[in-house]
PDB file of N, CA and C and ligand atoms in Angstrom:
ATOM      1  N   UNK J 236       0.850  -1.185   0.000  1.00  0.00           N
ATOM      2  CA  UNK J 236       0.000   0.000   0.000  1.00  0.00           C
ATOM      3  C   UNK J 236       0.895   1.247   0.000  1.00  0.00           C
ATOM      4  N   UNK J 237       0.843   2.232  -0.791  1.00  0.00           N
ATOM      5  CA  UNK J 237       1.516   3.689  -1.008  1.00  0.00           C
ATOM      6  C   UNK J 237       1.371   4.396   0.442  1.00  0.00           C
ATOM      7  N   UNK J 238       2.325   5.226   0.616  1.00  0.00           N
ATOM      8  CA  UNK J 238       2.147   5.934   1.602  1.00  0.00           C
ATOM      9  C   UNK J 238       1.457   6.915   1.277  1.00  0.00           C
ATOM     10  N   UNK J 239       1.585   7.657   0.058  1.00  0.00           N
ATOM     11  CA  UNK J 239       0.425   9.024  -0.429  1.00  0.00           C
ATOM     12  C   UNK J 239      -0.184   8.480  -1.280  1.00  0.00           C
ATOM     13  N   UNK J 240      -1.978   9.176  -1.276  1.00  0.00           N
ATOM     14  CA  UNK J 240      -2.735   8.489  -2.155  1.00  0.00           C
ATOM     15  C   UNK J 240      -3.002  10.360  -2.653  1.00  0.00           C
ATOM     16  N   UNK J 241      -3.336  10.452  -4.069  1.00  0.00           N
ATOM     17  CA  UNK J 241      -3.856  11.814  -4.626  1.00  0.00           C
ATOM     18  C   UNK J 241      -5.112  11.344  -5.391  1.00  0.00           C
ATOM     19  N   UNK J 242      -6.066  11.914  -4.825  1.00  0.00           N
ATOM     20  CA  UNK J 242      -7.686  11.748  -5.635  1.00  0.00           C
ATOM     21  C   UNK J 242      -7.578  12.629  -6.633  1.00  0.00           C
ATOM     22  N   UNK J 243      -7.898  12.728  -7.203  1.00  0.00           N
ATOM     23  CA  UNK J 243      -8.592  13.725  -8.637  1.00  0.00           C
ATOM     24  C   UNK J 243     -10.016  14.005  -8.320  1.00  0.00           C
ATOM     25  N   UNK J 244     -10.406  15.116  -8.249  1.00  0.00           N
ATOM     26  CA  UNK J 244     -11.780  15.519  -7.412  1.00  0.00           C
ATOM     27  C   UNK J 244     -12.743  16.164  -9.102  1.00  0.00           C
ATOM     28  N   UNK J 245     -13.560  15.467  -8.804  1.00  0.00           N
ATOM     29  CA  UNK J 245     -14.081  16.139  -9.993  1.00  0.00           C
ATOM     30  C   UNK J 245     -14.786  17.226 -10.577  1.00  0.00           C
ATOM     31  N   UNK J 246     -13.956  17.656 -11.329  1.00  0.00           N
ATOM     32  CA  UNK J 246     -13.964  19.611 -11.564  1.00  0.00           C
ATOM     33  C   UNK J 246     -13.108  20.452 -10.281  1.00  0.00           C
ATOM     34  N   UNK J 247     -12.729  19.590  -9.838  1.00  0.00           N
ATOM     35  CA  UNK J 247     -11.770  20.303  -8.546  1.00  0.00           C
ATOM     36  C   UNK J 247     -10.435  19.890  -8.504  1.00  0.00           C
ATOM     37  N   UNK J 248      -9.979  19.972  -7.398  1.00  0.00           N
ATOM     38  CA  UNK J 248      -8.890  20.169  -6.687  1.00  0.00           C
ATOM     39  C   UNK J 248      -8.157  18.646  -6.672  1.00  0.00           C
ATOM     40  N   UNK J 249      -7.192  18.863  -6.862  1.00  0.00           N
ATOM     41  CA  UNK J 249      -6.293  17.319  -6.094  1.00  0.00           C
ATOM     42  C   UNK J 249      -6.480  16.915  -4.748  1.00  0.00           C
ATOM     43  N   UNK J 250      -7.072  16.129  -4.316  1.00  0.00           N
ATOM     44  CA  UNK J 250      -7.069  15.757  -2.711  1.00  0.00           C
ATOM     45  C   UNK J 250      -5.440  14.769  -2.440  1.00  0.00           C
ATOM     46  N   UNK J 251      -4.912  15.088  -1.296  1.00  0.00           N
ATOM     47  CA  UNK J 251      -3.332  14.538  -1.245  1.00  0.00           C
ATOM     48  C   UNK J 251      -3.291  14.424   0.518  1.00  0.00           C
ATOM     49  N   UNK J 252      -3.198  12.987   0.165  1.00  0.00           N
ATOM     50  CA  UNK J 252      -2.911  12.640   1.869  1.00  0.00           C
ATOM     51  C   UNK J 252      -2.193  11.522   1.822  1.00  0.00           C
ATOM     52  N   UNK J 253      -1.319  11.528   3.085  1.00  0.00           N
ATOM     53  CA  UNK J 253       0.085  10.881   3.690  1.00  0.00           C
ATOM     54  C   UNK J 253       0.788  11.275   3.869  1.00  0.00           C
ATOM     55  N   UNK J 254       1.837  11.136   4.207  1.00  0.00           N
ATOM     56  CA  UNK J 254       3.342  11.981   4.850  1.00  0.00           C
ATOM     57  C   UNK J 254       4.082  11.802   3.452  1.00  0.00           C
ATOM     58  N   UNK J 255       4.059  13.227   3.151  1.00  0.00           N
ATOM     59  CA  UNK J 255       4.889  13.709   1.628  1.00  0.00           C
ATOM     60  C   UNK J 255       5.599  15.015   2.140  1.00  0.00           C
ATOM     61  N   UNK J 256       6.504  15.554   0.922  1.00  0.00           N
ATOM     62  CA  UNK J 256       6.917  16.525   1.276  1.00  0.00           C
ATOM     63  C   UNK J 256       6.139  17.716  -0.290  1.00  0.00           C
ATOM     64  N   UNK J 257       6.057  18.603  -0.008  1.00  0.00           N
ATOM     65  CA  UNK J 257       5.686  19.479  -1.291  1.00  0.00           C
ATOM     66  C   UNK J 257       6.964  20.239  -1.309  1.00  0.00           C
ATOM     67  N   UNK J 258       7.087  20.528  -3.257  1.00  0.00           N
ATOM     68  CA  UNK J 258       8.536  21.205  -3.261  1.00  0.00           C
ATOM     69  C   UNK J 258       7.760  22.092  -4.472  1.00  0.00           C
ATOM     70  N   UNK J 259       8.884  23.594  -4.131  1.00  0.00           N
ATOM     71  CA  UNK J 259       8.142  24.419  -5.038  1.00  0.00           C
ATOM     72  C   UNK J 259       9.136  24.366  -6.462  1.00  0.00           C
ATOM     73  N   UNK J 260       8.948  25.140  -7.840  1.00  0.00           N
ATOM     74  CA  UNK J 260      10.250  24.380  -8.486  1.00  0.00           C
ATOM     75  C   UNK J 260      11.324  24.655  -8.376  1.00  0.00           C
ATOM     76  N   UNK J 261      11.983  25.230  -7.930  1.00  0.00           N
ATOM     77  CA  UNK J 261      13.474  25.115  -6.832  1.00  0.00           C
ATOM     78  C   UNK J 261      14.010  24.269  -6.476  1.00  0.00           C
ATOM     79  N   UNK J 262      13.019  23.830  -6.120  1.00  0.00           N
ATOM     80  CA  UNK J 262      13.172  22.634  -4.803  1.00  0.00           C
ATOM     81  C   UNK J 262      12.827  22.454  -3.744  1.00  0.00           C
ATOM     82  N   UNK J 263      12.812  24.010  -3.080  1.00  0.00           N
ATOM     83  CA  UNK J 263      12.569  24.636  -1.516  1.00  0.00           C
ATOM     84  C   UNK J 263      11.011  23.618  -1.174  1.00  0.00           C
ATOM     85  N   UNK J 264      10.852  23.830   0.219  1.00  0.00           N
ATOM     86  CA  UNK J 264      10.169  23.000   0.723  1.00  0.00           C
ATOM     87  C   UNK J 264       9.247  23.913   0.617  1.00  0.00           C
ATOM     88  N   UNK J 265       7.298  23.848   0.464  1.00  0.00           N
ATOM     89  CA  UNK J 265       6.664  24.698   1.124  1.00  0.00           C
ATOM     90  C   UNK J 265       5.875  23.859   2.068  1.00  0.00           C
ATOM     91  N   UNK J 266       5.772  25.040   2.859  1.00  0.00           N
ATOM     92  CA  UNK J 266       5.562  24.540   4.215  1.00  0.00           C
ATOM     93  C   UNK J 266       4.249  24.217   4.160  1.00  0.00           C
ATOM     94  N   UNK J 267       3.679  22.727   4.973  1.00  0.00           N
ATOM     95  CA  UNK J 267       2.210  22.309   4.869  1.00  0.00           C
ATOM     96  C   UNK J 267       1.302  22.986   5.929  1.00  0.00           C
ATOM     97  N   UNK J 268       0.114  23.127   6.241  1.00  0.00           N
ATOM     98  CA  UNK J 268      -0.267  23.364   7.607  1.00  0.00           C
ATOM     99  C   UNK J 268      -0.470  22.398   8.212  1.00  0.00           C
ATOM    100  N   UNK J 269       0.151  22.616   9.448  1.00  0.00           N
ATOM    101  CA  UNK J 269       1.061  21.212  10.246  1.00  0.00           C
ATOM    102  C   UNK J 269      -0.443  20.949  10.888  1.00  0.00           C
ATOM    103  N   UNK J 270      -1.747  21.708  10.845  1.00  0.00           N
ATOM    104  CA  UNK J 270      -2.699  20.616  11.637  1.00  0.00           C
ATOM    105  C   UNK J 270      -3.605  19.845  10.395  1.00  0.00           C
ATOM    106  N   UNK J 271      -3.192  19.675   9.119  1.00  0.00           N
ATOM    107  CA  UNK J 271      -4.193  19.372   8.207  1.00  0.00           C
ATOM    108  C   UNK J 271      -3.355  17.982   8.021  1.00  0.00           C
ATOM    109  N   UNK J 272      -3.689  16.791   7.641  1.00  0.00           N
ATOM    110  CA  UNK J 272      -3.067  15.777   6.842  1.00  0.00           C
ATOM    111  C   UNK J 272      -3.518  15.359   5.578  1.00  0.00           C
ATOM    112  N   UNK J 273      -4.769  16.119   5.077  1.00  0.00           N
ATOM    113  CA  UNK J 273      -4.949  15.970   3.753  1.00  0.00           C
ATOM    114  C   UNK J 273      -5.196  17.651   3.137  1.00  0.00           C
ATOM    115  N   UNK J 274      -4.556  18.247   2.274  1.00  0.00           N
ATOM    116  CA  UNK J 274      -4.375  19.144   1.507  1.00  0.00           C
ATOM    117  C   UNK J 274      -4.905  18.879   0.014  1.00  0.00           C
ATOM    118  N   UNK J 275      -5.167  19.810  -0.078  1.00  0.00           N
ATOM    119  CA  UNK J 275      -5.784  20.346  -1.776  1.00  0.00           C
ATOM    120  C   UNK J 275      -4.683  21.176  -3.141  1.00  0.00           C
ATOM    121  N   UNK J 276      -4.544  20.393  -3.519  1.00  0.00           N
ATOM    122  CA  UNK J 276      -3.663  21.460  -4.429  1.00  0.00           C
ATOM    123  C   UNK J 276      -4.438  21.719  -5.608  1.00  0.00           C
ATOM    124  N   UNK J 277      -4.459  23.125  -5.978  1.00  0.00           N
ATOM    125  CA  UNK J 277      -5.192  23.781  -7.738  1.00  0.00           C
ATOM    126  C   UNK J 277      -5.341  23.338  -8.472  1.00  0.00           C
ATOM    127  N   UNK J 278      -6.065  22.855  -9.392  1.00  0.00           N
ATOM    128  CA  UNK J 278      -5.684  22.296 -10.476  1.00  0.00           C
ATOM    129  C   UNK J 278      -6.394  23.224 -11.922  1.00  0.00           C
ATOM    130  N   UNK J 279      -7.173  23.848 -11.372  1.00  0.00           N
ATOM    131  CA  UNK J 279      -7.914  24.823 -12.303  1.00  0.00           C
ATOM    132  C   UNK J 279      -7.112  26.248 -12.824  1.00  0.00           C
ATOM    133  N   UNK J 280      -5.811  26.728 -11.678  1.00  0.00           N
ATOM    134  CA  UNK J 280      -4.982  27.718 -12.040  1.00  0.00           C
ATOM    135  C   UNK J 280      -5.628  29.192 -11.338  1.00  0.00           C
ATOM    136  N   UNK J 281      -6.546  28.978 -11.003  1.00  0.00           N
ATOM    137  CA  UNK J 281      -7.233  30.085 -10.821  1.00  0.00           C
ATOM    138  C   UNK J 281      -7.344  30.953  -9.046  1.00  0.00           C
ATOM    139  N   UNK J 282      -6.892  29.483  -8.031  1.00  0.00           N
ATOM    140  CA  UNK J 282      -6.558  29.993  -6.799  1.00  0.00           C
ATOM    141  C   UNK J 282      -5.517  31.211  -6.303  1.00  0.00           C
ATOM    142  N   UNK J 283      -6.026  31.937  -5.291  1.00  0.00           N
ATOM    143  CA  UNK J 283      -5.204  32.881  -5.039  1.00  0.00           C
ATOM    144  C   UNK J 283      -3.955  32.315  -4.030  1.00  0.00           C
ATOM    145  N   UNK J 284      -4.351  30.950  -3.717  1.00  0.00           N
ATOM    146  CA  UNK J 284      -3.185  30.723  -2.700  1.00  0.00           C
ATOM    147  C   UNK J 284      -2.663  29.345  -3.152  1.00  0.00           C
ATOM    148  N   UNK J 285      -1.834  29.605  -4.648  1.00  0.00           N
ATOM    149  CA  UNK J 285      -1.342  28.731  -5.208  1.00  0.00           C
ATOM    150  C   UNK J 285      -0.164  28.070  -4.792  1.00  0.00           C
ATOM    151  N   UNK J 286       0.199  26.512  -4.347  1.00  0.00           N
ATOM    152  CA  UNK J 286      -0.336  25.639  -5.011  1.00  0.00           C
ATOM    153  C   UNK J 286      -1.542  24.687  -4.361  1.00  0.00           C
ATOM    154  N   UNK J 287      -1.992  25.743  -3.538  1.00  0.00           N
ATOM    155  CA  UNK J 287      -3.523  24.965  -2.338  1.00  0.00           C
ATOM    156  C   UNK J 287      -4.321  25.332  -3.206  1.00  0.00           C
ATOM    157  N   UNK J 288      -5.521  24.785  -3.271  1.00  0.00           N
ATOM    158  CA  UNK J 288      -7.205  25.081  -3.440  1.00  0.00           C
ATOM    159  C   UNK J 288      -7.491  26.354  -2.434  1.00  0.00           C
ATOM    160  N   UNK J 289      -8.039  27.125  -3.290  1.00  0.00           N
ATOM    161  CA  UNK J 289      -8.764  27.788  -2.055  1.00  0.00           C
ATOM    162  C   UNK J 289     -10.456  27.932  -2.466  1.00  0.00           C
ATOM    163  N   UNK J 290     -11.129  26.986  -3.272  1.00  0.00           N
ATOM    164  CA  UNK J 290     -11.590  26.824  -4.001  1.00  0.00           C
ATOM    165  C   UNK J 290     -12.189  27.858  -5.091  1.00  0.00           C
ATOM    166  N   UNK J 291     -11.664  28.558  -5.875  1.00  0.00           N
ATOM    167  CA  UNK J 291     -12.136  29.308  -6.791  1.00  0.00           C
ATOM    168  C   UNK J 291     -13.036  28.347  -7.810  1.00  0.00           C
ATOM    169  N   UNK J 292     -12.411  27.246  -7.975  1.00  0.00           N
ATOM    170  CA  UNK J 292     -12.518  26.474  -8.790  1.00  0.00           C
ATOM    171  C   UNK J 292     -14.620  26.727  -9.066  1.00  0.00           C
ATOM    172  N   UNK J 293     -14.990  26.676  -7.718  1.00  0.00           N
ATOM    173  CA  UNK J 293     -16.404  26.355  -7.850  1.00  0.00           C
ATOM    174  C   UNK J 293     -17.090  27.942  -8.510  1.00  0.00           C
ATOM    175  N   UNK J 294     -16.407  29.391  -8.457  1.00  0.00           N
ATOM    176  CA  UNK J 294     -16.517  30.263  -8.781  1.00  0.00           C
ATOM    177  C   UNK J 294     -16.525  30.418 -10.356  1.00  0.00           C
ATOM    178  N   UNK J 295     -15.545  29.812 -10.628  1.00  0.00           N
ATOM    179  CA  UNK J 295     -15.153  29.801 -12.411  1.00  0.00           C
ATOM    180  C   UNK J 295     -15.805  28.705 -13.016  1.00  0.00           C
ATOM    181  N   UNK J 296     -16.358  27.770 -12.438  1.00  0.00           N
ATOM    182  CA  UNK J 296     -17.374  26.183 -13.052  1.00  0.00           C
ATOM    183  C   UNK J 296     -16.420  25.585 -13.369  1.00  0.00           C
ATOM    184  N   UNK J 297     -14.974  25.406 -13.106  1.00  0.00           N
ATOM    185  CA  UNK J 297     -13.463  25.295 -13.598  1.00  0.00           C
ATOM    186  C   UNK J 297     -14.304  23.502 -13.970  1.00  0.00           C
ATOM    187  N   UNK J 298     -14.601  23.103 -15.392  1.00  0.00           N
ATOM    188  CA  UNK J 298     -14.916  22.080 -15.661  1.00  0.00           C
ATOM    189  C   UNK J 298     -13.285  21.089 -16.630  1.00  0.00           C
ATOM    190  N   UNK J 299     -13.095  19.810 -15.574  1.00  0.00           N
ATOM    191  CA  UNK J 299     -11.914  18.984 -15.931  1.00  0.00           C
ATOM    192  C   UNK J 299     -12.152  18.467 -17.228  1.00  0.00           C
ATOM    193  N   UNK J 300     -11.409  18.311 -18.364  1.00  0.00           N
ATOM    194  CA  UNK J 300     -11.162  17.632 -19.347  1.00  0.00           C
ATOM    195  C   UNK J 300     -12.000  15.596 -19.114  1.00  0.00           C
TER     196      UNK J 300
HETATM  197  S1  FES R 216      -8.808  23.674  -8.024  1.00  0.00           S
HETATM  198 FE1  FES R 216      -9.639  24.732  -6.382  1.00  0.00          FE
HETATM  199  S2  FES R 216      -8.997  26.769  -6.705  1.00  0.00           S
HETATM  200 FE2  FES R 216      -8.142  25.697  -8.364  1.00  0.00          FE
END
């Protein structure tokens, strides 16, 4: 069994849970919020607090391929 599983949410956000690290493209670490264990990352482009969901997605009808 994987230690991180990532859902594909539909018309939304990436759902991402397990002990991972997120890297921005640098490399640098960004920091998770240490009380959440499952995080959302953008996938629509349109969040203001990129690379989290903050859900705009439902604002724009951001519809997935
Ligand atoms: S997927 Fe939620 S703001 Fe982009």
């Amino acid at each position: 069994m994987p230690d991180v599983t990532i859902t594909v949410r539909p018309n939304g956000s990436l759902k991402v849970e397990g002990p991972f690290r997120l890297l921005d493209g640098a490399g640098q670490e960004i920091a998770l919020p240490p009380d959440k264990p499952v995080i959302s990352l953008c996938r629509c482009g349109h969040s203001q607090n990129k690379p989290f969901c903050d859900g705009s997605h439902r604002q724009i009808n951001f519809q997935a391929p």
